[in-house]
mmCIF file of C-alpha atoms in Angstrom:
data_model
loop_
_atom_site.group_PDB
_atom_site.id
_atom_site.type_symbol
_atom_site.label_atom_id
_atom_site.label_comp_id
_atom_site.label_asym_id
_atom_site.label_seq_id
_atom_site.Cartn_x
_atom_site.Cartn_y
_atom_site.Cartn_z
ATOM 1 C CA UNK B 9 122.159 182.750 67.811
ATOM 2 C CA UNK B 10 119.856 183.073 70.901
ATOM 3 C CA UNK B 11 121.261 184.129 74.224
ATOM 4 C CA UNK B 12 120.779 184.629 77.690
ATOM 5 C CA UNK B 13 120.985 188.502 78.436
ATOM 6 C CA UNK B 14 120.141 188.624 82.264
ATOM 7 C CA UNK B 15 118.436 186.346 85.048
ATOM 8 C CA UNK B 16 117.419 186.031 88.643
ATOM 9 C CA UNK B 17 115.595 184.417 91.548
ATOM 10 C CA UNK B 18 112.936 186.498 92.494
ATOM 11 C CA UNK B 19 109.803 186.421 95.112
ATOM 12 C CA UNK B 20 106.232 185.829 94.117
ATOM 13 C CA UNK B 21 104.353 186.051 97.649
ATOM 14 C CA UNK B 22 100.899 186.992 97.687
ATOM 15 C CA UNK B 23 101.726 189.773 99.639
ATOM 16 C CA UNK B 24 103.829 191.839 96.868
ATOM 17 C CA UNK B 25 100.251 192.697 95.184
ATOM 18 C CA UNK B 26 97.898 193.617 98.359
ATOM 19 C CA UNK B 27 97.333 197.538 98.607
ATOM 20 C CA UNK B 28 100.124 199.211 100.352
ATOM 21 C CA UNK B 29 98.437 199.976 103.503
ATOM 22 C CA UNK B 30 97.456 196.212 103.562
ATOM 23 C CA UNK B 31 101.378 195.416 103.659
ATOM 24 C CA UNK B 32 102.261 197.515 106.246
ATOM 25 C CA UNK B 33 99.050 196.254 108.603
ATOM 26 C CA UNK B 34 100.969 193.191 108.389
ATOM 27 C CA UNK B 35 104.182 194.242 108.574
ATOM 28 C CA UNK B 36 104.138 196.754 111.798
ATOM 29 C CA UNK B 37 103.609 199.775 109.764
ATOM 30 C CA UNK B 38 106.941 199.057 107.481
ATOM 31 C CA UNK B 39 106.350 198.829 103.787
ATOM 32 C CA UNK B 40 108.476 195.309 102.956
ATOM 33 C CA UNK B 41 111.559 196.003 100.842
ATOM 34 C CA UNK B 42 110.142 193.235 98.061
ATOM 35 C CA UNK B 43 107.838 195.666 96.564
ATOM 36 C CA UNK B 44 110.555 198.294 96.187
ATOM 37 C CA UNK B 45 112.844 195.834 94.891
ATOM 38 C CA UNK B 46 110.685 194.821 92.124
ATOM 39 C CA UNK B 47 110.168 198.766 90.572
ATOM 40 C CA UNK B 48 113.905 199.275 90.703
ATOM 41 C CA UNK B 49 114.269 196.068 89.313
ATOM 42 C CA UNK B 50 111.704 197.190 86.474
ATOM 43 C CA UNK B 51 113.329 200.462 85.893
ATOM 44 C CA UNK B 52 116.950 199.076 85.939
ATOM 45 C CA UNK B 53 116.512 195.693 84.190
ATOM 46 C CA UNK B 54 113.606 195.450 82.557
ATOM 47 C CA UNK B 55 113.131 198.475 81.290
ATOM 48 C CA UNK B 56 116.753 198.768 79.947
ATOM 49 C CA UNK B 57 117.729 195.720 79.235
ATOM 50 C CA UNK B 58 117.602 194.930 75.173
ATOM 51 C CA UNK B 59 115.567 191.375 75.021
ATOM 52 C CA UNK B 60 112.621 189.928 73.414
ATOM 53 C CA UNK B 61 111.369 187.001 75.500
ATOM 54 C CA UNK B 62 110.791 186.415 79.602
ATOM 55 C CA UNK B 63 110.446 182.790 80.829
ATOM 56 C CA UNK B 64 109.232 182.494 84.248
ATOM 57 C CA UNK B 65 110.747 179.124 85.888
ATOM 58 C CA UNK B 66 107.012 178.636 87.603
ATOM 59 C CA UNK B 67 107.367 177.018 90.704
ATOM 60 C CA UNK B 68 103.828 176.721 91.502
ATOM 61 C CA UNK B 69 103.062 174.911 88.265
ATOM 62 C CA UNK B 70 103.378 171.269 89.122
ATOM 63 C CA UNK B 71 103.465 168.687 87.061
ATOM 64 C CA UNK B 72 104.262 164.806 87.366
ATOM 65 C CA UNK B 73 105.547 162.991 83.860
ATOM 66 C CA UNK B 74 107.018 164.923 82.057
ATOM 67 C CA UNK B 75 108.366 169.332 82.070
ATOM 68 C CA UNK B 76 105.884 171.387 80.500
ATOM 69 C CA UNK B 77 106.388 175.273 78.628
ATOM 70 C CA UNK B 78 103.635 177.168 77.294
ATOM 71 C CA UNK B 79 103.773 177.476 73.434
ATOM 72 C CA UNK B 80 100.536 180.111 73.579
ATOM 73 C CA UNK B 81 100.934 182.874 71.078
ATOM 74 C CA UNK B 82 99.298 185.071 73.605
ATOM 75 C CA UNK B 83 97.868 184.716 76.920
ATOM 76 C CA UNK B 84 95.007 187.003 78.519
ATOM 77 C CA UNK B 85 92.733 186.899 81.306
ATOM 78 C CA UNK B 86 91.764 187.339 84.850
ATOM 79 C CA UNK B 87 93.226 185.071 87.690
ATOM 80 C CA UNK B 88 92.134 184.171 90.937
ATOM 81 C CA UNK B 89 94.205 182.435 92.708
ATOM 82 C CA UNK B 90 92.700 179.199 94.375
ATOM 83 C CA UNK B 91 95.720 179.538 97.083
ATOM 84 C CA UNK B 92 94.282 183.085 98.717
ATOM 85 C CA UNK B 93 91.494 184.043 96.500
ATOM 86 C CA UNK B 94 90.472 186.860 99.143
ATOM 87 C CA UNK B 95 94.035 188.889 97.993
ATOM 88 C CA UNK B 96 94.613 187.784 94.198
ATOM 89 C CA UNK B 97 91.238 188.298 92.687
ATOM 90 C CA UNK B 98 90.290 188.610 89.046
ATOM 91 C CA UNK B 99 93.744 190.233 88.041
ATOM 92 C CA UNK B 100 94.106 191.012 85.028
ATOM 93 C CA UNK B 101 96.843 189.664 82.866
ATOM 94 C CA UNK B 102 97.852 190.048 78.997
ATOM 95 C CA UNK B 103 100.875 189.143 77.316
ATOM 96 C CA UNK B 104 102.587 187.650 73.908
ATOM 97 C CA UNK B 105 103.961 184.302 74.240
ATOM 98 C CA UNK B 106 106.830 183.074 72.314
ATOM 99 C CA UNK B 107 105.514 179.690 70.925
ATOM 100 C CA UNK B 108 109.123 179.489 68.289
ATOM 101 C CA UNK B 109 111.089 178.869 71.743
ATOM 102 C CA UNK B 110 108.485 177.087 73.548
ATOM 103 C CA UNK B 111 109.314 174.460 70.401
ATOM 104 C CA UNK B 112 112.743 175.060 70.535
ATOM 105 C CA UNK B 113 113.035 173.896 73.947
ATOM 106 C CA UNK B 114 111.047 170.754 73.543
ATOM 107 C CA UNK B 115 113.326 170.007 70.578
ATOM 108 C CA UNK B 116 116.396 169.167 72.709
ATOM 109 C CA UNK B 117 114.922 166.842 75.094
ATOM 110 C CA UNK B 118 115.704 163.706 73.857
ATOM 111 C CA UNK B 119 119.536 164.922 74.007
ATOM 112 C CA UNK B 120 119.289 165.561 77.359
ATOM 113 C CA UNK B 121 117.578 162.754 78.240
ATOM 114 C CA UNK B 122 114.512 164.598 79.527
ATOM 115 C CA UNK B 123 110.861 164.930 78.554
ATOM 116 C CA UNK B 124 109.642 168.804 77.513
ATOM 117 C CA UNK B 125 105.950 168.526 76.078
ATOM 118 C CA UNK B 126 104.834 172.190 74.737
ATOM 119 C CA UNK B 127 101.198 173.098 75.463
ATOM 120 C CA UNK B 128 99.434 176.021 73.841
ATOM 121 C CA UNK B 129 95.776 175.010 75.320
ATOM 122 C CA UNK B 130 93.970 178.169 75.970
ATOM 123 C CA UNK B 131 92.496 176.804 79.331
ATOM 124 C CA UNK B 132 95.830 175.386 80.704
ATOM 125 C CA UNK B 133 95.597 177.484 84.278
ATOM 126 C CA UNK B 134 98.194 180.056 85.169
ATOM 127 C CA UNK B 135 99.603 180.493 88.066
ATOM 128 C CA UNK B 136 100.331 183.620 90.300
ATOM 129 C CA UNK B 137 104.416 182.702 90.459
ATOM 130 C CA UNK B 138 103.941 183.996 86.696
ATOM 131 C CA UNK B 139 101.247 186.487 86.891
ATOM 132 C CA UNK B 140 102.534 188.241 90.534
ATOM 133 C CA UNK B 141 105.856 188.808 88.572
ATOM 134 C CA UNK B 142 104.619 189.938 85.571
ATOM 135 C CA UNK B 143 102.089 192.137 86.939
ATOM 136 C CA UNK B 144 105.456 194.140 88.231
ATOM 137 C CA UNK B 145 108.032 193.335 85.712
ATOM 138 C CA UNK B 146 105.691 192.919 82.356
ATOM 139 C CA UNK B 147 106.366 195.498 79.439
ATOM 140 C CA UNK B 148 104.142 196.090 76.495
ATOM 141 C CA UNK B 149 104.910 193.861 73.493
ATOM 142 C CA UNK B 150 108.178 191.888 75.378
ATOM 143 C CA UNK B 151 106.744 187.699 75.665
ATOM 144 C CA UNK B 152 106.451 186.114 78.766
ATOM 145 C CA UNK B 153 106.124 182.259 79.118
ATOM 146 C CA UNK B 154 106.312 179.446 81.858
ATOM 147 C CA UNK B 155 107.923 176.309 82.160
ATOM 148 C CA UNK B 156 106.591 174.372 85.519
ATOM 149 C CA UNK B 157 108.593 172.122 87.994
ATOM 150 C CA UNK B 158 108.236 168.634 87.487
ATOM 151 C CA UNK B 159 107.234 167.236 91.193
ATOM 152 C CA UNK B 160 108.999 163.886 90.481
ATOM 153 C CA UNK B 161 112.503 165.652 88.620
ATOM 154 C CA UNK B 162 115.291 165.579 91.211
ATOM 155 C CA UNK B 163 118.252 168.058 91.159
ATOM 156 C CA UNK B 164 119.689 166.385 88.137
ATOM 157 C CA UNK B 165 116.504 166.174 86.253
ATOM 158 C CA UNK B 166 115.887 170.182 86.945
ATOM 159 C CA UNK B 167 119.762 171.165 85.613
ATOM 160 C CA UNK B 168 118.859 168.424 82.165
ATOM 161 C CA UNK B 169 115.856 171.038 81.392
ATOM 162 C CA UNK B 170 118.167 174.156 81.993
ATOM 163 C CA UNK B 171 120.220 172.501 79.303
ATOM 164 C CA UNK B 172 117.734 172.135 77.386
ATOM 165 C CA UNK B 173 116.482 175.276 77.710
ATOM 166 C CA UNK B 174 120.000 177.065 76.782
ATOM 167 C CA UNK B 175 120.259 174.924 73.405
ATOM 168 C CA UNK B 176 116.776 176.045 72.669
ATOM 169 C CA UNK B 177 117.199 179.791 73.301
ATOM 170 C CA UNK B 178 120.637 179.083 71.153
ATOM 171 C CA UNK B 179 119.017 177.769 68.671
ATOM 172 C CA UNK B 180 116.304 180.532 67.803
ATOM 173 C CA UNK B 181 117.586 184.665 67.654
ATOM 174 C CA UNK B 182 115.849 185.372 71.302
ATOM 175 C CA UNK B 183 117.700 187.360 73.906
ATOM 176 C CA UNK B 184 116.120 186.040 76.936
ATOM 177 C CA UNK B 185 115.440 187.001 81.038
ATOM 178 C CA UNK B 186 115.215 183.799 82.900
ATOM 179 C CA UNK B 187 113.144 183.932 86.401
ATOM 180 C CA UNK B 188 113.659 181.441 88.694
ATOM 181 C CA UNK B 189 110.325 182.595 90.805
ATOM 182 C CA UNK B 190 110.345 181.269 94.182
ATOM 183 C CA UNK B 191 111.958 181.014 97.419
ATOM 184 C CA UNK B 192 114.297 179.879 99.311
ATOM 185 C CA UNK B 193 113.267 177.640 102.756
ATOM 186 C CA UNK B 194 109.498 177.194 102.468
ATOM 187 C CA UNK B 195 108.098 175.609 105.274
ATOM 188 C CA UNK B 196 104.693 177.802 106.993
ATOM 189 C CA UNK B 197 103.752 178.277 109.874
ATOM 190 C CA UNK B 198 100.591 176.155 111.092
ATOM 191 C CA UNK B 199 97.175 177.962 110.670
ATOM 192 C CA UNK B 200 96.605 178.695 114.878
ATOM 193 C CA UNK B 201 100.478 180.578 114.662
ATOM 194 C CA UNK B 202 100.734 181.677 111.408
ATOM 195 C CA UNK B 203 98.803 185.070 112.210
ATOM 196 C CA UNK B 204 101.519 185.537 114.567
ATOM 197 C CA UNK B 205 104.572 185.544 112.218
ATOM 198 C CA UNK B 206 103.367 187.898 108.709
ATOM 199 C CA UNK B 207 105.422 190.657 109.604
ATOM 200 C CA UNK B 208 108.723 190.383 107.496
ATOM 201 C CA UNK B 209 111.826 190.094 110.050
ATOM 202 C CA UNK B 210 113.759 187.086 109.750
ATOM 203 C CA UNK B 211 113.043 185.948 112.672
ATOM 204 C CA UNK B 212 109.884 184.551 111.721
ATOM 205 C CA UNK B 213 111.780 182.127 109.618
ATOM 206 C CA UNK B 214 110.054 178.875 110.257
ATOM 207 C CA UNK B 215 113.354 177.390 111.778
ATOM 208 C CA UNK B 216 116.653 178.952 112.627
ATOM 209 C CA UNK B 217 118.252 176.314 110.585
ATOM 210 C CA UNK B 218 116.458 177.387 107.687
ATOM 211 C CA UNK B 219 117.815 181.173 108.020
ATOM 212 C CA UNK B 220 121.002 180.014 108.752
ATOM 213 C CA UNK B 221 120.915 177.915 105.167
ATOM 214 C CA UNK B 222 119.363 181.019 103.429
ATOM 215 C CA UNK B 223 121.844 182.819 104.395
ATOM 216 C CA UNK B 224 124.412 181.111 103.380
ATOM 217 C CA UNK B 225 122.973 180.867 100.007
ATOM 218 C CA UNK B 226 122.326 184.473 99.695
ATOM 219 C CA UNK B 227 126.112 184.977 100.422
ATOM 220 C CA UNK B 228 127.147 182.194 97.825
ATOM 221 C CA UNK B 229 124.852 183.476 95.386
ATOM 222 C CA UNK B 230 126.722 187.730 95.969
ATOM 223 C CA UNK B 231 129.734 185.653 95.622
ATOM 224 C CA UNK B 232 128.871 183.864 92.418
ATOM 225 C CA UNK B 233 129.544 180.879 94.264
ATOM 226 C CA UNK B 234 126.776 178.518 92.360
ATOM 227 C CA UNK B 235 128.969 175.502 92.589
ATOM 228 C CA UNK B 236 128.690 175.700 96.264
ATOM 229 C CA UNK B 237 124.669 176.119 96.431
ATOM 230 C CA UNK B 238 124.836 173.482 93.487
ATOM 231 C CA UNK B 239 127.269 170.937 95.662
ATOM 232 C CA UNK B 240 125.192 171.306 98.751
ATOM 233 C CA UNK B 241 122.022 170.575 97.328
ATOM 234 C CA UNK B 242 121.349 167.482 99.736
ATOM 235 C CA UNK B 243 122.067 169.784 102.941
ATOM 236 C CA UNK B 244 119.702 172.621 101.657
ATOM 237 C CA UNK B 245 116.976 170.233 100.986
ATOM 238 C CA UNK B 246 116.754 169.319 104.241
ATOM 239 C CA UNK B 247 115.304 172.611 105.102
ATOM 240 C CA UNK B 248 112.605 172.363 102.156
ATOM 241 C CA UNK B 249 113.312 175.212 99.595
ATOM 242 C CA UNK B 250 110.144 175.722 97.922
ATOM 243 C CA UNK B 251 109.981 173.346 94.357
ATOM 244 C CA UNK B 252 112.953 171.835 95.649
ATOM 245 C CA UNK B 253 114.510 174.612 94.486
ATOM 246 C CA UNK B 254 113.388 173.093 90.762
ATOM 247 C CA UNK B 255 113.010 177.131 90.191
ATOM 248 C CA UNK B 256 116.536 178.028 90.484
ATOM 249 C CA UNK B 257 118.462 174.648 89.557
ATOM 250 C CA UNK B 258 116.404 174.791 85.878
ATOM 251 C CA UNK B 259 117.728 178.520 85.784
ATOM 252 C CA UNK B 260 121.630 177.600 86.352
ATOM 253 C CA UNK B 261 121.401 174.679 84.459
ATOM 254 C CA UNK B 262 120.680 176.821 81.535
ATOM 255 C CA UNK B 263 123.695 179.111 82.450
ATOM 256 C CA UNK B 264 126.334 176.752 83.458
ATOM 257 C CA UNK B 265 125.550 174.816 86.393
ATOM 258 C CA UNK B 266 129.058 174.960 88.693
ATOM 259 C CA UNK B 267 130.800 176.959 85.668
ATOM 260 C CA UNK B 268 128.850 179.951 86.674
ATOM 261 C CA UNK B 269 130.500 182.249 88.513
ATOM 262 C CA UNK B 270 127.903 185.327 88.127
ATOM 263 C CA UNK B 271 127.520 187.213 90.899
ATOM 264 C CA UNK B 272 124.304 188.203 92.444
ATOM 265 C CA UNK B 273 123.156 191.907 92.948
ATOM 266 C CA UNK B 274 120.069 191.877 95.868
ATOM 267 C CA UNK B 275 117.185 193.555 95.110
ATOM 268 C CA UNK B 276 115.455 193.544 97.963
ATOM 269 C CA UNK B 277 116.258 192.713 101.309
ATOM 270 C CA UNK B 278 115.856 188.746 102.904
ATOM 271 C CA UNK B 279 112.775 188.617 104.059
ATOM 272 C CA UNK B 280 109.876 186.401 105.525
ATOM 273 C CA UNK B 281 107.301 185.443 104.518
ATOM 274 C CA UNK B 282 104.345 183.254 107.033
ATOM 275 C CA UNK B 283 107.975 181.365 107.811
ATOM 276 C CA UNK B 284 109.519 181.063 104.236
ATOM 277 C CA UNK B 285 112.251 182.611 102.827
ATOM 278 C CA UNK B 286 111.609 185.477 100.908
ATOM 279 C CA UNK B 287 114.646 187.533 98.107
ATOM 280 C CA UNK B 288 115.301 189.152 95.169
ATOM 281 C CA UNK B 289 118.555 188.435 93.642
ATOM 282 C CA UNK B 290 119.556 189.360 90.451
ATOM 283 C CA UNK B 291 122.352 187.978 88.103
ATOM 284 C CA UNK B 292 124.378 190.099 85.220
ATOM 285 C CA UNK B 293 125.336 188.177 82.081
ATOM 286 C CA UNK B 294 129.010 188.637 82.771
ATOM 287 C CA UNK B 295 131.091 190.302 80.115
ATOM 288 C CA UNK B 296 132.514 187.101 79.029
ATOM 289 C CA UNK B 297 129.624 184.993 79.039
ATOM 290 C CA UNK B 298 127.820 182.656 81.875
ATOM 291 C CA UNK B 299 130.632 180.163 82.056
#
């Protein structure tokens, strides 16, 4: 039986693949603590960690009737992003897919009363959430594959595809990394101020009452206190986490919802980002299980 080995809500911003002298420009001569974050992650985790498959819980990749995975047997290519095409241009990316889980997934749908259509078209775009990550985190021969946010699920919707995505990881061999790639408040800066707030510090958080919620969540999340971030959903939406937060609710659906009580190790340190809310938090499979 398949299981979840590891998983985490990580960062994807533009700004973690720009050259390193680029970052600091923007950043008052301080490299930002996401870049260092994601090599120890690679070394620690990834590197270490005995698993076969990666899904990325794409935040970027929005779609409207139904949940989507990629069922590609491999993917390869250069990206551009159509976001900032001036810093992520013609990447390269190259990776196995794991098409036996994308199906597996889809397969427990109907039982959750959801909709999970698996795709394997070799022009279905990518998106940097993946590629950004991967470009850090990806190791010859593991798979990688994304599932997107649905734009119309709501917070219930998001936790009935993290079901479904447990009972389809259960139901194949896979040891599996879920990434919940996104962030936490995401409202920018307008275009005549945003030049004004790149650097990192908090305090270019788009509101103070989106810092304050962040965090809080950060702390709940160290605490392994995901029924709180889970039972405060309304209040935390009302500072706009990025997907509504589709990223990380589809992660801890598939690991318990408010029966997890794994505690978060930070990877980096909380950051900005143009006025979002930037971290990298990782999550141990605890020695008894998620829940």
């Amino acid at each position: 039986m398949g299981e979840v080995v590891g998983a985490g809500l990580l960062s994807h911003v533009p700004t973690i693949v720009l050259p390193e002298a680029d970052r600091r420009e923007l950043n008052e001569g301080k490299e930002i603590s996401l870049v260092p974050g994601l090599r120890r992650l690679r070394t620690e985790v990834f590197e270490t960690l005995d698993y076969d498959t990666v899904v990325v819980l794409d935040s970027h990749w929005a779609t409207t009737v139904e949940f989507v995975v990629t069922a590609h047997s491999r993917r390869a290519g250069l990206f551009t992003s159509e976001e900032l095409p001036r810093g992520m241009c013609r990447m390269p990316y190259d990776f196995p897919g794991d098409p036996e889980l994308a199906h597996a997934i889809a397969a427990h749908a109907d039982k959750h009363g959801t909709w999970i259509t698996p795709i394997d078209d070799p022009y279905l775009p990518i998106y940097y959430a993946t590629t950004n990550l991967w470009t850090y985190l990806g190791v010859p021969d593991k798979r990688w594959m994304s599932i997107g946010v649905c734009q119309t699920a709501d917070t219930e919707d998001n936790l009935r595809l993290g079901r479904a995505l447990a009972d389809g990881i259960a139901a194949t061999d896979r040891k599996v990394l879920l990434v919940a790639s996104g962030a936490l408040s995401h409202t920018f800066w307008p275009l005549r101020q945003i030049r004004d707030h790149e650097a990192s510090d908090p305090r270019h958080i788009f509101t103070a009452a989106a810092r304050e919620a962040d965090y809080e969540r950060i702390a709940w999340f160290e605490q392994g206190r995901h029924d709180l971030v889970l039972d405060t959903m309304p209040e935390f939406l009302k500072v706009k986490p990025e997907a509504r937060f589709g990223h990380y609710l589809m992660m801890i659906g598939a690991l318990g919802e408010q029966r997890c009580t794994a505690p978060g190790r930070l990877f980096s340190e909380y950051e900005n980002a143009v006025g979002t809310g930037q971290v990298h938090i990782w999550f141990d499979r605890p020695a008894n299980g998620w829940s």
